[in-house]
Each structure stands twice: as C-alpha cells, then as structure tokens.
Short mmCIF file of C-alpha atoms in Angstrom, two decimals:
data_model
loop_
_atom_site.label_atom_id
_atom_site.label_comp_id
_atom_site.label_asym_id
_atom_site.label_seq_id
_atom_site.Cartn_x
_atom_site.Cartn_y
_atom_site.Cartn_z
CA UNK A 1 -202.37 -53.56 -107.81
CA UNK A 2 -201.83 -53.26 -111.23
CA UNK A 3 -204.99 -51.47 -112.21
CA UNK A 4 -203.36 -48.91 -109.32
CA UNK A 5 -200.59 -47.83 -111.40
CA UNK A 6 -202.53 -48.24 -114.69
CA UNK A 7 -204.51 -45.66 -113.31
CA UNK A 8 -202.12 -43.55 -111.75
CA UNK A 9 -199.56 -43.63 -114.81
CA UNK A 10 -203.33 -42.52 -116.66
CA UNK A 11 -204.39 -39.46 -114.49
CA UNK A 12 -200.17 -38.60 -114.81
CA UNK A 13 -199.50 -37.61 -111.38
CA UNK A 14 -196.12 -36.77 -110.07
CA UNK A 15 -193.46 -39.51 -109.71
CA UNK A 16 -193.77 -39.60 -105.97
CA UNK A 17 -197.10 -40.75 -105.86
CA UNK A 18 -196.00 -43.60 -108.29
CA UNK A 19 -192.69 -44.42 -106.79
CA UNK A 20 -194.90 -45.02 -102.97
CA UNK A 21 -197.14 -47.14 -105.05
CA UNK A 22 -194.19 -49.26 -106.67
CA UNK A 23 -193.06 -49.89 -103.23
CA UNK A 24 -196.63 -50.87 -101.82
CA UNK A 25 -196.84 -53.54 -104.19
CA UNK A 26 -193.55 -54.76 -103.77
CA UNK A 27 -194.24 -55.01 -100.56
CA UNK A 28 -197.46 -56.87 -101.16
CA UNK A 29 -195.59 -58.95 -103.58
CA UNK A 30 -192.89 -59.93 -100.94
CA UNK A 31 -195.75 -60.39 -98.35
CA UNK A 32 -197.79 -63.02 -100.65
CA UNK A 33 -194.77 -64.74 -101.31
CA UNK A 34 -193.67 -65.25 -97.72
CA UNK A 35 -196.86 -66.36 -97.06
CA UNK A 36 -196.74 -68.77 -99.82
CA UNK A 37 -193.71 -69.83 -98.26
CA UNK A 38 -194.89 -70.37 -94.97
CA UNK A 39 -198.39 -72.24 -96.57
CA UNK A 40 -195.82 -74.79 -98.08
CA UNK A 41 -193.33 -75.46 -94.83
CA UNK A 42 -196.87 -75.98 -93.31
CA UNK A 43 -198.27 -78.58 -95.92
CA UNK A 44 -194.99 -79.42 -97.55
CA UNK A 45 -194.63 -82.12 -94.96
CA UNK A 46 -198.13 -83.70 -96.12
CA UNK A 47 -197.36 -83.27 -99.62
CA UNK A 48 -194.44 -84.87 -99.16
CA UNK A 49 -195.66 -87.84 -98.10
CA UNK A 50 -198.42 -87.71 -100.27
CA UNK A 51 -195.87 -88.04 -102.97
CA UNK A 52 -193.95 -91.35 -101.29
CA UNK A 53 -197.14 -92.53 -101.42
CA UNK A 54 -198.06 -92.57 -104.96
CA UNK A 55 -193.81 -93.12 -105.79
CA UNK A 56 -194.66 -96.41 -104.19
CA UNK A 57 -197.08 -97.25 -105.68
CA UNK A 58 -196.48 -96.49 -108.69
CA UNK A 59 -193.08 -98.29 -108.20
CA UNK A 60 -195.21 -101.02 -107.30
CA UNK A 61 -197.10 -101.35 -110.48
CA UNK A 62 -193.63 -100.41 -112.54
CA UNK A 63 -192.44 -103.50 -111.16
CA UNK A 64 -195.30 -105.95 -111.53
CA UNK A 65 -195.77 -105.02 -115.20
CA UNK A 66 -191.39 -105.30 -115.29
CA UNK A 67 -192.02 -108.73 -113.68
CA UNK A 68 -194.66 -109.57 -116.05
CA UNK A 69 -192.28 -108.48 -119.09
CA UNK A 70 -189.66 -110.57 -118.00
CA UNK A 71 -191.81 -113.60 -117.48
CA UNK A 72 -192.84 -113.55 -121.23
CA UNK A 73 -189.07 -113.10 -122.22
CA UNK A 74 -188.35 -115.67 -120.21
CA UNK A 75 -190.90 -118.43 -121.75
CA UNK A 76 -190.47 -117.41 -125.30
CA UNK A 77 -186.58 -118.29 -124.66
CA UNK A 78 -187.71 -121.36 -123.11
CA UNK A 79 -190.00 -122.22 -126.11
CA UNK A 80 -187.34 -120.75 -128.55
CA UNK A 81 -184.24 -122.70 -126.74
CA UNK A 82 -186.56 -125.82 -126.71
CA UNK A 83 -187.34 -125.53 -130.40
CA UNK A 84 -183.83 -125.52 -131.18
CA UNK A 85 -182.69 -127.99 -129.35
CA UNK A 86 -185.56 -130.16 -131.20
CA UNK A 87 -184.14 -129.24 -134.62
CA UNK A 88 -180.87 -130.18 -133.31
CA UNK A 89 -181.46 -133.62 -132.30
CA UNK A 90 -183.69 -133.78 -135.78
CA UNK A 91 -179.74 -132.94 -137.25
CA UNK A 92 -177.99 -135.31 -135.16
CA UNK A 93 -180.22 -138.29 -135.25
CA UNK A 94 -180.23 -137.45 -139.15
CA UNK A 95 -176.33 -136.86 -139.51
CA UNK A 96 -176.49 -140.07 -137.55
CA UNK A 97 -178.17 -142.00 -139.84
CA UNK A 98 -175.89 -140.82 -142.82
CA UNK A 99 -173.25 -142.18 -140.74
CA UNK A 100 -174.64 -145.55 -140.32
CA UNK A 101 -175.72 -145.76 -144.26
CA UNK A 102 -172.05 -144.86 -145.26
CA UNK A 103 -169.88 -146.98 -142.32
CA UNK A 104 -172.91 -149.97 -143.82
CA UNK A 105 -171.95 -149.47 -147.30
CA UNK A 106 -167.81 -149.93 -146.69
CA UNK A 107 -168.47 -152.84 -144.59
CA UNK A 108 -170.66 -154.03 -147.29
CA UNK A 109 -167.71 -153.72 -149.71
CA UNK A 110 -165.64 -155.29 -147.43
CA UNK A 111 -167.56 -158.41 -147.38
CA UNK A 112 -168.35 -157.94 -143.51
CA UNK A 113 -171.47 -159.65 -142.68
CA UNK A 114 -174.41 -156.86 -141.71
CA UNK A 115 -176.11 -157.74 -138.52
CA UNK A 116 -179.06 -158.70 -140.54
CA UNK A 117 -177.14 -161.14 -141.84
CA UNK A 118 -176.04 -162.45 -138.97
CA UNK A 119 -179.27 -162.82 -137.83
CA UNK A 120 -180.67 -164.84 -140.66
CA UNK A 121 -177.74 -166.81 -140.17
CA UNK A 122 -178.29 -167.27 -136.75
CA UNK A 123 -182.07 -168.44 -137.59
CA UNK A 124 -180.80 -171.08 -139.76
CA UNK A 125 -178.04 -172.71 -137.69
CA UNK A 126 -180.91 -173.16 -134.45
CA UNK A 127 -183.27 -174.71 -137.57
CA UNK A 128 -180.77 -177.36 -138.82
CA UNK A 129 -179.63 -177.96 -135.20
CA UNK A 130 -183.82 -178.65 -134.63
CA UNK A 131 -183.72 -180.61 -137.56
CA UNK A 132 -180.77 -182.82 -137.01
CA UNK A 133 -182.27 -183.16 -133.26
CA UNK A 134 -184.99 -185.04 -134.74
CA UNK A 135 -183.08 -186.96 -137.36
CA UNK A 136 -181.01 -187.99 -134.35
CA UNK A 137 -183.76 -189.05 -132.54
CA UNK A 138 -185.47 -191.06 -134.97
CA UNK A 139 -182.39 -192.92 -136.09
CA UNK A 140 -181.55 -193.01 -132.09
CA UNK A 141 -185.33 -194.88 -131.96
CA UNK A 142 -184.54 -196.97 -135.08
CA UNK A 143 -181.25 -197.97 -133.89
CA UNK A 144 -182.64 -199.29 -130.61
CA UNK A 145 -185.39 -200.97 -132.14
CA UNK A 146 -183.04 -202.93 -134.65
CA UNK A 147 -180.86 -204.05 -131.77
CA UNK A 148 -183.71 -205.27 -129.66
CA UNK A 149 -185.06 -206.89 -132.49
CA UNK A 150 -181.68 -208.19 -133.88
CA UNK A 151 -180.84 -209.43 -130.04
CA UNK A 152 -183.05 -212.31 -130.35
CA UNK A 153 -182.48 -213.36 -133.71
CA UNK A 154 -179.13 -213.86 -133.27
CA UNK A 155 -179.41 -215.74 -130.02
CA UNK A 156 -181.53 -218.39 -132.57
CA UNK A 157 -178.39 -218.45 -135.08
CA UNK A 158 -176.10 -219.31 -132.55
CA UNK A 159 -177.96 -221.76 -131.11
CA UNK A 160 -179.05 -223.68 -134.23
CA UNK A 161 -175.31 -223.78 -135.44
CA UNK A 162 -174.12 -225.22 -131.90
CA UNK A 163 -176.08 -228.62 -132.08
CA UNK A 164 -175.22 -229.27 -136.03
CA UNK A 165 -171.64 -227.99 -135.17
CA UNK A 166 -171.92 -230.86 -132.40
CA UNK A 167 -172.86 -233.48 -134.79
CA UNK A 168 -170.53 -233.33 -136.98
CA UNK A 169 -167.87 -233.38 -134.45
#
C-alpha cells in the first residue's frame, strides 16, 4: 500500500488519483483491523483462560516460595527469641547469685548462723548424742554388774553381823 502512493506521489499524477488511493488503504486499514478484531473475540476467550491458567500458577509458586519465606522468619525468631531468653536466665540466675552473696554477707555480720553452719552443728549434736549413747550404755552395763555383784556380798555382811550381834546379846 505504501509503495502505491510512493509511486504515485513519484510519477506526480493528479490529486484524484491519489486522494482514491488514500481512501483504498484506509479502507484496507479499517478492514485488517476489524478483522483483527474479530480474530481476538474469536480466540480472546482461549487466551483468556490461557492466562488464568498461568495467573494460577504462578500464584501458586508466589505463594509456596511466600510460605517458604515466612517459615525461615519464623525459625530464626524462634532461635533468636530462644537465645535470649537463655541469656536472660544466664542474668537472672547470675543477679541471683549476687543476691544470695550480699543477703549472706549481712547475715554474716549479724552473727546469724549460715546454713552451713547449721549443718555442721547439726553433725555434731547426733555425734555426742552417739557418743553419750554408748557411755550410757556401758555405765548402764557396769552399773548392773556392780549391783549383781554387790547383791551377794552384802547378803554375807548381814548375815555374819547377825550371829555375833546375837552373842553378845
């Protein structure tokens, strides 16, 4: 079409000519685009879902890499919440033990007995209680054993001061 007017406009014939041209290829042009148009009602409805298609899917893979992404968050602030809650205990359990030293030390000062003391106290009350248990016990044994024996001699010393008490009387 263009190589039409090119070639008209070149041999410079009169404006009719060239104006009936014009409107031949306008008409052309509005004939291949109604065409066009009807080519795309006709396939528009396959391209269309041609395109749902691959919007799902690709929504489909948009989502499992999203997924993914939000699984990794997700454990690093695990690991990340579970690391500092580790260093927090670390600071209570030490701010504990600062606690314990310093409430030690005034009790200390006080003259209150620490629990070790206690303790070792404790330890030697139940060994002198074991200890006087068997002191008891053998002087329990020795007392018996001098009464048995004493029993006896004594029933000879009364007896042998009866008759001479008789005599004499």
């Amino acid at each position: 079409m263009v190589k039409k007017l090119q070639k008209m406009s070149a041999d410079k014939k009169s404006g009719p000519q060239l104006s009936g041209a014009v409107k031949e290829s306008a008409q052309q042009i509005w004939l291949a685009g109604l065409g066009a148009f009807s080519k795309a009602q006709e396939e528009g409805g396959k391209v269309f879902e041609t395109l749902v298609k691959e919007g799902l899917s690709l929504q489909r893979k948009t989502q499992a890499v999203a997924e993914g992404k939000i699984s990794e968050a997700t454990n690093k602030m695990a690991t990340m919440a579970t690391d500092i809650q580790s260093k927090a205990g670390h600071q209570w359990d030490k701010l504990e033990s600062i606690f314990e030293d310093r409430v030690a030390k005034a009790l200390n000062k006080l003259g209150v007995p620490s629990a070790k003391d206690v303790d070792a106290l404790i330890a030697r009350i139940d060994e002198l209680n074991r200890n006087v248990q068997k002191m008891s016990g053998k002087a329990a044994a020795a007392k018996t054993a001098t009464k048995t024996t004493a029993k006896p001699a004594a029933k000879k010393a009364t007896a042998a001061k009866r008759p001479a008490a008789r005599k004499s009387a």
